[in-house]
C-alpha positions as semicolon CSV with decimal commas, in nm:
position;residue;x (nm);y (nm);z (nm)
1;M;-1,285;1,324;0,536
2;R;-1,046;1,040;0,473
3;E;-0,860;1,047;0,142
4;P;-0,807;0,726;-0,059
5;T;-0,473;0,561;0,001
6;V;-0,228;0,396;-0,236
7;A;-0,338;0,055;-0,104
8;S;-0,697;0,118;-0,211
9;L;-0,598;0,217;-0,566
10;M;-0,293;0,009;-0,654
11;T;-0,280;-0,299;-0,875
12;R;-0,187;-0,593;-0,654
13;E;-0,090;-0,847;-0,917
14;V;0,246;-0,726;-1,048
15;I;0,438;-0,880;-1,336
16;T;0,802;-0,912;-1,228
17;A;1,140;-1,017;-1,365
18;D;1,446;-1,166;-1,198
19;V;1,791;-1,010;-1,205
20;G;1,899;-1,300;-1,425
21;S;1,613;-1,266;-1,677
22;S;1,753;-1,246;-2,030
23;F;1,712;-0,946;-2,258
24;K;1,472;-1,137;-2,481
25;E;1,266;-1,255;-2,183
26;L;1,230;-0,894;-2,074
27;V;1,104;-0,788;-2,416
28;Q;0,857;-1,077;-2,415
29;L;0,729;-0,984;-2,068
30;L;0,654;-0,628;-2,177
31;E;0,496;-0,733;-2,506
32;E;0,283;-1,022;-2,380
33;N;0,148;-0,830;-2,081
34;R;0,101;-0,497;-2,261
35;I;0,306;-0,308;-2,002
36;S;0,588;-0,056;-2,040
37;A;0,802;-0,150;-1,740
38;V;0,867;-0,438;-1,502
39;P;1,025;-0,444;-1,154
40;V;1,337;-0,658;-1,115
41;L;1,360;-0,881;-0,808
42;D;1,664;-1,023;-0,635
43;G;1,576;-1,278;-0,370
44;G;1,215;-1,163;-0,388
45;Y;1,292;-0,794;-0,323
46;P;1,285;-0,512;-0,582
47;V;1,631;-0,388;-0,680
48;G;1,555;-0,210;-1,007
49;V;1,315;-0,149;-1,293
50;V;1,343;-0,232;-1,662
51;S;1,136;-0,012;-1,890
52;E;1,106;0,014;-2,266
53;A;1,351;0,305;-2,243
54;D;1,609;0,077;-2,078
55;L;1,584;-0,171;-2,366
56;M;1,596;0,077;-2,653
57;P;1,976;0,143;-2,632
58;K;2,029;-0,208;-2,770
59;E;1,891;-0,075;-3,098
60;E;2,012;0,283;-3,055
61;F;2,377;0,173;-3,032
62;R;2,336;-0,150;-3,230
63;G;2,421;-0,374;-2,937
64;G;2,727;-0,172;-2,841
65;T;2,889;-0,181;-3,186
66;E;2,843;0,193;-3,235
67;D;3,114;0,421;-3,101
68;A;3,086;0,512;-2,736
69;P;2,974;0,868;-2,656
70;G;3,256;1,122;-2,647
71;M;3,430;1,235;-2,333
72;F;3,207;1,542;-2,307
73;A;2,885;1,340;-2,330
74;G;2,670;1,340;-2,020
75;R;2,627;1,045;-1,786
76;P;2,281;0,954;-1,930
77;A;2,429;0,901;-2,279
78;K;2,714;0,690;-2,141
79;H;2,469;0,485;-1,933
80;R;2,257;0,413;-2,242
81;W;2,568;0,297;-2,428
82;E;2,651;0,062;-2,141
83;Q;2,295;-0,072;-2,147
84;A;2,337;-0,153;-2,517
85;S;2,578;-0,432;-2,423
86;G;2,353;-0,573;-2,151
87;V;2,220;-0,928;-2,173
88;T;2,032;-0,961;-1,843
89;A;1,797;-0,753;-1,632
90;R;2,082;-0,674;-1,394
91;D;2,277;-0,520;-1,684
92;V;2,005;-0,291;-1,816
93;M;1,783;-0,208;-1,517
94;T;1,753;0,137;-1,363
95;S;1,808;0,166;-0,989
96;P;1,694;0,247;-0,730
97;V;1,325;0,155;-0,749
98;R;1,094;0,454;-0,710
99;S;0,852;0,334;-0,446
100;V;0,575;0,446;-0,213
101;A;0,419;0,303;0,102
102;P;0,069;0,149;0,091
103;G;-0,063;0,402;0,342
104;L;0,037;0,711;0,145
105;S;-0,253;0,932;0,035
106;A;-0,359;0,948;-0,330
107;S;-0,271;1,317;-0,360
108;A;0,075;1,264;-0,210
109;A;0,134;0,976;-0,452
110;A;0,028;1,197;-0,743
111;R;0,284;1,456;-0,634
112;E;0,550;1,184;-0,617
113;L;0,469;1,075;-0,972
114;A;0,483;1,432;-1,098
115;A;0,810;1,512;-0,921
116;A;0,976;1,194;-1,045
117;G;0,839;1,228;-1,398
118;V;0,753;0,857;-1,412
119;R;0,442;0,663;-1,514
120;R;0,425;0,437;-1,212
121;L;0,546;0,385;-0,857
122;F;0,604;0,046;-0,703
123;V;0,442;-0,012;-0,367
124;M;0,661;-0,165;-0,096
125;D;0,575;-0,256;0,261
126;S;0,782;-0,174;0,568
127;D;0,998;-0,481;0,507
128;G;1,081;-0,374;0,150
129;A;0,866;-0,640;-0,012
130;L;0,674;-0,558;-0,330
131;V;0,298;-0,549;-0,268
132;G;0,165;-0,362;-0,571
133;V;0,212;-0,098;-0,837
134;L;0,042;0,242;-0,866
135;S;0,017;0,401;-1,210
136;R;-0,112;0,733;-1,336
137;R;-0,411;0,545;-1,471
138;D;-0,494;0,408;-1,126
139;L;-0,509;0,762;-0,989
140;L;-0,714;0,893;-1,280
141;K;-0,980;0,628;-1,211
142;L;-1,085;0,844;-0,916
143;F;-1,250;1,078;-1,166
144;L;-1,480;0,797;-1,281
145;R;-1,692;0,822;-0,965
146;E;-2,061;0,848;-1,046
147;D;-2,218;1,194;-1,018
148;D;-2,483;1,064;-0,777
149;E;-2,214;0,916;-0,553
150;L;-2,032;1,250;-0,542
151;R;-2,355;1,439;-0,474
152;T;-2,438;1,212;-0,180
153;A;-2,088;1,245;-0,035
154;I;-2,101;1,626;-0,060
155;R;-2,446;1,655;0,096
156;D;-2,409;1,397;0,372
157;E;-2,040;1,406;0,455
158;I;-1,925;1,762;0,387
159;F;-2,237;1,960;0,472
160;G;-2,408;1,720;0,710
161;R;-2,119;1,579;0,916
162;V;-1,828;1,821;0,872
163;L;-2,000;2,162;0,853
164;W;-2,310;2,063;1,053
165;V;-2,533;2,225;0,795
166;D;-2,878;2,087;0,719
167;P;-2,824;1,931;0,372
168;S;-3,177;2,028;0,271
169;T;-3,079;2,397;0,284
170;V;-2,810;2,353;0,016
171;D;-2,864;2,257;-0,346
172;V;-2,588;2,033;-0,482
173;E;-2,579;1,945;-0,851
174;V;-2,307;1,732;-1,013
175;T;-2,265;1,690;-1,388
176;G;-1,962;1,515;-1,529
177;G;-1,781;1,563;-1,199
178;V;-1,842;1,941;-1,204
179;V;-2,017;2,051;-0,885
180;T;-2,254;2,347;-0,853
181;L;-2,337;2,468;-0,503
182;E;-2,635;2,694;-0,433
183;G;-2,804;2,808;-0,115
184;Q;-2,723;3,018;0,189
185;L;-2,492;2,954;0,483
186;E;-2,458;3,156;0,798
187;R;-2,104;3,291;0,750
188;Q;-1,869;3,369;0,461
189;S;-1,600;3,153;0,619
190;E;-1,834;2,854;0,589
191;V;-1,885;2,930;0,219
192;E;-1,510;2,928;0,164
193;I;-1,452;2,614;0,372
194;A;-1,731;2,434;0,187
195;E;-1,572;2,507;-0,152
196;H;-1,229;2,398;-0,026
197;L;-1,366;2,067;0,105
198;V;-1,564;1,995;-0,211
199;R;-1,265;2,067;-0,436
200;A;-1,056;1,828;-0,226
201;L;-1,308;1,546;-0,263
202;P;-1,163;1,269;-0,485
203;G;-1,340;1,264;-0,820
204;V;-1,444;1,631;-0,830
205;V;-1,342;1,799;-1,156
206;D;-1,440;2,158;-1,074
207;V;-1,665;2,361;-0,843
208;H;-1,905;2,643;-0,924
209;N;-1,963;2,803;-0,586
210;Q;-2,281;3,009;-0,586
211;L;-2,339;2,987;-0,211
212;R;-2,443;3,304;-0,028
213;C;-2,387;3,401;0,335
214;G;-2,583;3,584;0,602
215;W;-2,284;3,789;0,712
216;N;-1,923;3,825;0,607
217;D;-1,703;3,728;0,899
218;T;-1,387;3,745;0,687
219;A;-1,398;4,119;0,606
220;H;-1,128;4,329;0,773
221;P;-1,237;4,653;0,941
222;R;-1,123;4,966;0,764
223;Q;-0,822;5,117;0,927
224;T;-0,759;5,488;0,911
225;E;-0,405;5,608;0,881
226;I;-0,321;5,936;1,053
227;F;-0,042;6,138;0,909
228;G;0,114;6,395;1,134
């Protein structure tokens, strides 16, 4: 079964700033559009990102009037102090842009977000042009799929087309994204594969697998050890 891609989930209309955008313009962009970060473009291509965190040093260090961090301070603290004196997007932005390709799968994008510890990834095509933005919220929308839609996909796609099992022999119930499977399959391996495929289906919250099997083809024969 095909997994949703970044292109199918991303927001295509992206609010952007230019490298020459002033500090105040950046604050206004975030406030007026109710967003927490904006990509910075240079010649139409993303070169950095300005987030609320990038703007806060202006207040943290009172515009650079506070003493600079000591010689033993880490690079992050020194970078924030430098941002405090910034007046344009180029001065305060964070680079490089964390990006993903439109064709990346939803699960791979979720792993990218988790590994980077960011709220969003900007989507860039093969030429480096900005084509969208993918946020945590965009990915979480997958769990808003209707229960009936999930039930149909499980019955028709997973059991009917992938496992070649007559859907009428399996009872599939979905409540709040939680799937309950009942019925009997021929082999234990099919029971395990069915649960794996259902859990991997976008929008499924959990699976209660109560399927039975005619015979267990996964059991290992008992081996007798002979000690001499």
